[in-house]
Amino acid sequence: MSIQVIAKNGTIVPIKFLQFSGGERHVQIAEAEFNSLNGNVTVRARMQSSNDVMDYVLLENVLLDAGCTIDLEIPYFPYARQDRVCATGQAFSLNIMTRLLNINASGETAGLQRSIKVWDCHSQVTTRLLRENTHFAHVTNISPAEIIQQSNTLLSILQEEKTVLICPDQGAKQRTKLIADSLNLTDAASRIIYCEKKRDPATGKILNAKVNATDLTGYTAVITDDICDGGATFIGIAQELRKLNCKTIILYVTHGIFSRGLGVFSGLIDQIFTTDSFPQEPSDLLNVINFSAPFSLDQGDQS
Ligand SMILES: O=P(O)(O)OC[C@H]1O[C@H](OP(=O)(O)OP(=O)(O)O)[C@H](O)[C@@H]1O
């Protein structure tokens, strides 16, 4: 299920989501369950489609009607990548998405939206717009450093002497620095290698990827970023890292969309670490950090 509601007593509230033949979404909580709802509920919403977004706003309407206060967690925040109008004729999608999350907040219900938590959102525009456009009293972004702390395997790779951190593009600079600082290494700053990436905003195609290093013989390179979509960013960088003679190439992304599958990385990337913000198929290449615990049915760190 994409959306889970956890009641005050820790039980999962059964909810029916369905679609009418005209295409409309519909949410139903059984009367007895509805009547027993009170106090605070935690909602974890994995939003991977417009249906999920619609389901959430319908569900929120029901929960607020029951007088519940809401702590909402949206691991992958949809539309966060469209944090500006990238090219003429495109929408400011993130602005619209955050405003949609305020659609139920009027009068008394406005005070019932207690907190919203997202994981490693694409840029600070997400948290800024959530603060500006919604009534959620607390807005939190879980940092990738906090997530990485949950994987002992990745942590020990990152702390090895001959490991470098690869910052894939301008947008990832602050994120990479934060991860490096969290490792408590004396030479944190010198462990980061910066890349230059150019993407055509109209087509989304990567035009070039350049790694600012000359020789990485014997080194393990860990590329860190928020999202892997088709993987073009990381394929381009991994090809350059291979030319620089890297021993091992590892990719950490908080959100593994992997829209072109994992096969595209074969022979280029040795291991991938990601979270359970998207459902993942088991693969030898992949280590899933189950950051959703304790609410997910999967337990612990598989890496
Ligand atoms: O797997 P891929 O298809 O290569 O996509 C992944 C990249 O896309 C996102 O950045 P994006 O280029 O959208 O953002 P930016 O232009 O704001 O840096 C993300 O931060 C990754 O760097």
Short mmCIF file of C-alpha atoms and ligand atoms in Angstrom, two decimals:
data_model
loop_
_atom_site.label_atom_id
_atom_site.label_comp_id
_atom_site.label_asym_id
_atom_site.label_seq_id
_atom_site.Cartn_x
_atom_site.Cartn_y
_atom_site.Cartn_z
CA MET A 1 0.00 0.00 0.00
CA SER A 2 1.29 3.48 -0.87
CA ILE A 3 -0.38 5.30 2.03
CA GLN A 4 -0.40 4.03 5.58
CA VAL A 5 -2.16 5.57 8.60
CA ILE A 6 -0.89 4.64 12.05
CA ALA A 7 -3.32 5.38 14.87
CA LYS A 8 -2.34 6.75 18.30
CA ASN A 9 -2.20 3.20 19.72
CA GLY A 10 0.26 2.09 17.02
CA THR A 11 -2.17 0.05 14.92
CA ILE A 12 -2.50 0.47 11.18
CA VAL A 13 -5.90 1.86 10.20
CA PRO A 14 -7.52 -0.13 7.37
CA ILE A 15 -8.40 2.16 4.45
CA LYS A 16 -9.91 1.36 1.07
CA PHE A 17 -8.63 3.29 -1.93
CA LEU A 18 -10.46 2.67 -5.17
CA GLN A 19 -11.15 4.18 -8.54
CA PHE A 20 -14.58 4.82 -10.03
CA SER A 21 -15.17 4.03 -13.68
CA GLY A 22 -15.14 7.75 -14.54
CA GLY A 23 -11.52 7.87 -13.30
CA GLU A 24 -12.18 9.52 -9.92
CA ARG A 25 -10.29 8.32 -6.83
CA HIS A 26 -12.21 7.36 -3.70
CA VAL A 27 -11.23 6.79 -0.08
CA GLN A 28 -13.25 4.92 2.52
CA ILE A 29 -12.53 4.28 6.19
CA ALA A 30 -15.14 1.91 7.67
CA GLU A 31 -17.58 3.65 10.04
CA ALA A 32 -16.40 1.80 13.17
CA GLU A 33 -12.75 2.64 12.42
CA PHE A 34 -13.65 6.23 11.66
CA ASN A 35 -15.54 6.60 14.93
CA SER A 36 -12.60 5.23 16.91
CA LEU A 37 -10.14 7.69 15.34
CA ASN A 38 -8.99 10.35 17.76
CA GLY A 39 -5.91 12.30 18.75
CA ASN A 40 -2.82 12.12 16.63
CA VAL A 41 -2.25 9.92 13.58
CA THR A 42 0.94 9.34 11.64
CA VAL A 43 0.54 9.12 7.89
CA ARG A 44 3.29 7.70 5.72
CA ALA A 45 2.61 8.45 2.07
CA ARG A 46 4.75 7.01 -0.69
CA MET A 47 3.67 9.20 -3.57
CA GLN A 48 4.63 7.82 -6.93
CA SER A 49 1.69 8.92 -9.04
CA SER A 50 -0.98 11.59 -9.30
CA ASN A 51 -3.41 9.02 -7.89
CA ASP A 52 -1.30 8.82 -4.72
CA VAL A 53 -1.35 12.63 -4.38
CA MET A 54 -5.14 12.67 -4.86
CA ASP A 55 -5.56 9.75 -2.44
CA TYR A 56 -3.62 11.66 0.21
CA VAL A 57 -5.67 14.86 -0.03
CA LEU A 58 -8.91 12.85 0.09
CA LEU A 59 -7.66 10.83 3.06
CA GLU A 60 -6.47 13.97 4.85
CA ASN A 61 -9.96 15.40 4.41
CA VAL A 62 -11.39 12.34 6.20
CA LEU A 63 -8.81 12.45 9.01
CA LEU A 64 -9.27 16.16 9.66
CA ASP A 65 -13.04 15.62 9.66
CA ALA A 66 -12.48 13.03 12.41
CA GLY A 67 -10.66 15.75 14.39
CA CYS A 68 -7.26 14.04 14.17
CA THR A 69 -3.98 15.88 14.21
CA ILE A 70 -1.60 14.70 11.50
CA ASP A 71 2.11 13.92 11.40
CA LEU A 72 2.79 13.32 7.72
CA GLU A 73 5.85 11.66 6.22
CA ILE A 74 6.41 11.77 2.47
CA PRO A 75 9.76 10.02 1.84
CA TYR A 76 10.10 11.05 -1.82
CA PHE A 77 8.54 14.47 -2.27
CA PRO A 78 6.94 14.55 -5.71
CA TYR A 79 7.73 17.46 -8.04
CA ALA A 80 10.73 18.52 -5.92
CA ARG A 81 12.92 18.43 -9.04
CA GLN A 82 10.77 21.06 -10.75
CA ASP A 83 11.78 23.61 -8.11
CA ARG A 84 11.75 26.43 -10.63
CA VAL A 85 10.46 27.07 -14.12
CA CYS A 86 13.31 25.34 -15.96
CA ALA A 87 12.32 26.42 -19.47
CA THR A 88 9.70 28.70 -21.01
CA GLY A 89 6.31 27.06 -21.22
CA GLN A 90 6.81 24.79 -18.18
CA ALA A 91 4.96 24.89 -14.83
CA PHE A 92 6.41 25.70 -11.41
CA SER A 93 5.28 22.21 -10.36
CA LEU A 94 6.73 22.20 -6.83
CA ASN A 95 4.83 25.36 -5.96
CA ILE A 96 1.59 23.72 -7.11
CA MET A 97 2.34 20.45 -5.26
CA THR A 98 2.98 22.25 -1.94
CA ARG A 99 -0.18 24.33 -2.39
CA LEU A 100 -2.18 21.14 -2.95
CA LEU A 101 -1.07 19.98 0.50
CA ASN A 102 -2.86 22.99 1.96
CA ILE A 103 -6.17 22.39 0.24
CA ASN A 104 -7.86 20.96 3.37
CA ALA A 105 -6.46 23.54 5.77
CA SER A 106 -9.07 26.16 6.47
CA GLY A 107 -10.53 27.51 9.70
CA GLU A 108 -10.21 25.01 12.55
CA THR A 109 -8.58 22.27 10.50
CA ALA A 110 -5.56 24.47 9.72
CA GLY A 111 -4.17 23.84 13.20
CA LEU A 112 -4.50 20.06 12.87
CA GLN A 113 -1.64 19.65 10.41
CA ARG A 114 1.09 19.09 12.98
CA SER A 115 4.20 18.13 11.07
CA ILE A 116 5.51 17.09 7.70
CA LYS A 117 8.73 15.17 7.17
CA VAL A 118 10.43 14.48 3.84
CA TRP A 119 13.61 12.56 3.10
CA ASP A 120 16.55 14.28 1.41
CA CYS A 121 14.48 16.59 -0.76
CA HIS A 122 16.03 17.75 -4.02
CA SER A 123 16.68 21.33 -2.89
CA GLN A 124 15.83 23.68 -0.05
CA VAL A 125 13.04 25.12 -2.19
CA THR A 126 10.87 22.19 -1.04
CA THR A 127 11.13 22.99 2.67
CA ARG A 128 10.81 26.72 1.97
CA LEU A 129 7.61 26.26 -0.03
CA LEU A 130 6.19 23.79 2.50
CA ARG A 131 6.68 26.47 5.15
CA GLU A 132 5.27 29.24 2.98
CA ASN A 133 2.38 27.42 1.33
CA THR A 134 1.05 25.01 3.99
CA HIS A 135 -0.15 25.16 7.58
CA PHE A 136 2.09 22.29 8.75
CA ALA A 137 3.56 23.61 12.00
CA HIS A 138 6.86 21.70 11.67
CA VAL A 139 8.67 20.99 8.41
CA THR A 140 11.62 18.58 8.54
CA ASN A 141 13.98 17.31 5.88
CA ILE A 142 15.86 14.13 6.84
CA SER A 143 19.44 14.57 5.73
CA PRO A 144 21.21 11.87 3.70
CA ALA A 145 23.88 11.78 6.44
CA GLU A 146 21.24 10.59 8.90
CA ILE A 147 20.15 7.87 6.46
CA ILE A 148 23.71 6.73 5.72
CA GLN A 149 24.27 6.33 9.49
CA GLN A 150 21.79 3.42 9.30
CA SER A 151 24.04 1.39 6.99
CA ASN A 152 27.16 0.07 8.69
CA THR A 153 28.41 -1.31 5.39
CA LEU A 154 28.25 2.04 3.60
CA LEU A 155 29.59 3.89 6.62
CA SER A 156 32.68 1.74 6.83
CA ILE A 157 33.34 2.11 3.08
CA LEU A 158 33.05 5.88 3.43
CA GLN A 159 35.45 5.93 6.37
CA GLU A 160 38.19 3.98 4.62
CA GLU A 161 41.36 5.93 3.96
CA LYS A 162 41.32 5.43 0.19
CA THR A 163 37.71 6.46 -0.36
CA VAL A 164 36.71 9.66 -2.12
CA LEU A 165 33.27 11.23 -2.30
CA ILE A 166 32.08 12.23 -5.75
CA CYS A 167 29.81 15.26 -5.96
CA PRO A 168 27.89 14.81 -9.23
CA ASP A 169 26.82 18.39 -9.92
CA GLN A 170 26.35 21.92 -8.65
CA GLY A 171 23.01 21.03 -6.99
CA ALA A 172 24.66 18.26 -4.91
CA LYS A 173 27.49 20.38 -3.42
CA GLN A 174 25.87 21.11 -0.07
CA ARG A 175 24.58 17.52 0.25
CA THR A 176 28.02 16.01 -0.41
CA LYS A 177 29.70 18.37 2.04
CA LEU A 178 27.15 17.46 4.70
CA ILE A 179 27.81 13.75 4.20
CA ALA A 180 31.59 14.28 4.33
CA ASP A 181 31.30 16.35 7.53
CA SER A 182 29.13 13.68 9.18
CA LEU A 183 31.93 11.11 8.83
CA ASN A 184 34.12 12.88 11.39
CA LEU A 185 37.24 12.62 9.27
CA THR A 186 40.07 15.07 9.69
CA ASP A 187 40.49 15.43 5.92
CA ALA A 188 36.74 15.62 5.07
CA ALA A 189 37.01 18.55 2.63
CA SER A 190 39.86 17.02 0.63
CA ARG A 191 37.89 13.78 0.23
CA ILE A 192 35.38 15.46 -2.10
CA ILE A 193 35.82 15.47 -5.87
CA TYR A 194 33.52 17.79 -7.80
CA CYS A 195 31.99 17.06 -11.19
CA GLU A 196 30.44 19.32 -13.75
CA LYS A 197 27.18 18.25 -15.36
CA LYS A 198 25.21 19.98 -18.09
CA ARG A 199 21.58 19.00 -18.71
CA ASP A 200 19.41 20.37 -21.52
CA PRO A 201 16.40 21.78 -19.58
CA ALA A 202 14.04 21.31 -22.52
CA THR A 203 14.84 17.65 -23.23
CA GLY A 204 16.33 16.54 -19.88
CA LYS A 205 19.28 15.00 -21.76
CA ILE A 206 22.74 15.09 -20.09
CA LEU A 207 25.04 17.00 -22.42
CA ASN A 208 28.32 16.27 -20.59
CA ALA A 209 29.84 15.02 -17.31
CA LYS A 210 33.33 16.03 -16.21
CA VAL A 211 35.18 14.71 -13.12
CA ASN A 212 37.71 17.20 -11.73
CA ALA A 213 40.52 14.73 -10.92
CA THR A 214 43.57 13.38 -12.75
CA ASP A 215 44.30 9.91 -11.32
CA LEU A 216 42.31 7.79 -8.87
CA THR A 217 44.32 4.57 -9.04
CA GLY A 218 43.47 2.31 -6.09
CA TYR A 219 40.66 4.53 -4.84
CA THR A 220 37.05 3.67 -4.04
CA ALA A 221 34.74 6.38 -5.36
CA VAL A 222 31.36 6.88 -3.73
CA ILE A 223 29.01 9.02 -5.80
CA THR A 224 26.24 10.49 -3.62
CA ASP A 225 23.06 12.18 -4.76
CA ASP A 226 19.39 12.48 -3.89
CA ILE A 227 17.78 10.74 -6.86
CA CYS A 228 18.72 8.25 -9.52
CA ASP A 229 16.16 8.38 -12.31
CA GLY A 230 17.35 6.87 -15.60
CA GLY A 231 20.94 6.99 -14.37
CA ALA A 232 22.49 9.07 -17.18
CA THR A 233 24.18 11.38 -14.63
CA PHE A 234 25.89 8.45 -12.89
CA ILE A 235 26.72 6.46 -16.02
CA GLY A 236 28.55 9.51 -17.42
CA ILE A 237 30.47 10.03 -14.17
CA ALA A 238 31.26 6.31 -13.72
CA GLN A 239 32.68 6.16 -17.26
CA GLU A 240 35.01 9.05 -16.39
CA LEU A 241 35.95 7.43 -13.03
CA ARG A 242 36.84 4.17 -14.83
CA LYS A 243 39.15 6.15 -17.13
CA LEU A 244 40.79 7.60 -13.99
CA ASN A 245 41.49 4.01 -12.84
CA CYS A 246 39.17 3.80 -9.82
CA LYS A 247 39.28 0.45 -8.04
CA THR A 248 35.61 0.39 -6.98
CA ILE A 249 32.71 2.67 -7.88
CA ILE A 250 29.74 2.92 -5.51
CA LEU A 251 26.54 4.93 -5.87
CA TYR A 252 24.43 6.16 -2.96
CA VAL A 253 21.09 7.76 -3.81
CA THR A 254 18.33 8.32 -1.27
CA HIS A 255 15.61 7.78 -3.89
CA GLY A 256 16.16 4.95 -6.34
CA ILE A 257 13.69 5.37 -9.20
CA PHE A 258 15.92 3.38 -11.59
CA SER A 259 13.54 4.02 -14.49
CA ARG A 260 15.84 2.24 -16.97
CA GLY A 261 16.53 -0.69 -14.64
CA LEU A 262 19.83 -1.59 -12.95
CA GLY A 263 21.29 -3.25 -16.06
CA VAL A 264 22.42 0.15 -17.37
CA PHE A 265 25.07 0.27 -14.61
CA SER A 266 26.56 -3.10 -15.36
CA GLY A 267 30.35 -2.99 -15.70
CA LEU A 268 30.38 0.61 -14.50
CA ILE A 269 29.04 0.72 -10.93
CA ASP A 270 29.97 -2.06 -8.49
CA GLN A 271 27.41 -1.46 -5.73
CA ILE A 272 24.36 0.74 -5.24
CA PHE A 273 22.92 1.83 -1.89
CA THR A 274 19.46 3.34 -1.67
CA THR A 275 16.51 3.57 0.73
CA ASP A 276 13.05 2.05 0.66
CA SER A 277 11.41 5.34 -0.44
CA PHE A 278 10.68 3.44 -3.67
CA PRO A 279 9.92 -0.30 -3.71
CA GLN A 280 12.97 -2.24 -4.92
CA GLU A 281 13.38 -5.65 -6.53
CA PRO A 282 16.16 -7.75 -4.96
CA SER A 283 19.43 -7.48 -6.91
CA ASP A 284 23.08 -8.40 -6.22
CA LEU A 285 24.01 -4.84 -7.12
CA LEU A 286 21.57 -3.25 -4.68
CA ASN A 287 21.71 -2.65 -0.90
CA VAL A 288 18.46 -1.27 0.51
CA ILE A 289 18.60 0.78 3.69
CA ASN A 290 15.18 0.27 5.27
CA PHE A 291 14.79 3.74 6.66
CA SER A 292 10.97 3.42 6.99
CA ALA A 293 11.30 1.26 10.12
CA PRO A 294 9.55 0.91 12.54
CA PHE A 295 6.41 1.29 10.40
CA SER A 296 7.48 -0.78 7.42
CA LEU A 297 6.99 -4.51 7.51
CA ASP A 298 10.61 -4.98 6.37
CA GLN A 299 13.05 -4.83 9.25
CA GLY A 300 16.48 -3.30 9.60
CA ASP A 301 19.39 -2.67 7.30
CA GLN A 302 19.86 -5.27 4.59
CA SER A 303 23.21 -3.86 3.58
O1 LIG B 1 19.41 9.46 -13.09
P1 LIG B 1 19.33 10.72 -13.86
O2 LIG B 1 18.28 10.67 -14.94
O3 LIG B 1 20.64 11.18 -14.38
O4 LIG B 1 18.80 11.85 -12.85
C1 LIG B 1 19.39 12.03 -11.59
C2 LIG B 1 19.81 13.45 -11.40
O5 LIG B 1 18.66 14.28 -11.58
C3 LIG B 1 18.51 15.14 -10.46
O6 LIG B 1 19.12 16.34 -10.72
P2 LIG B 1 18.55 17.33 -11.86
O7 LIG B 1 19.50 17.30 -12.99
O8 LIG B 1 17.10 17.05 -12.14
O9 LIG B 1 18.54 18.65 -11.06
P3 LIG B 1 19.26 20.01 -11.17
O10 LIG B 1 19.18 20.40 -12.61
O11 LIG B 1 18.43 20.85 -10.24
O12 LIG B 1 20.64 19.71 -10.65
C4 LIG B 1 19.19 14.43 -9.33
O13 LIG B 1 19.61 15.32 -8.32
C5 LIG B 1 20.33 13.70 -10.01
O14 LIG B 1 21.48 14.50 -10.05
#
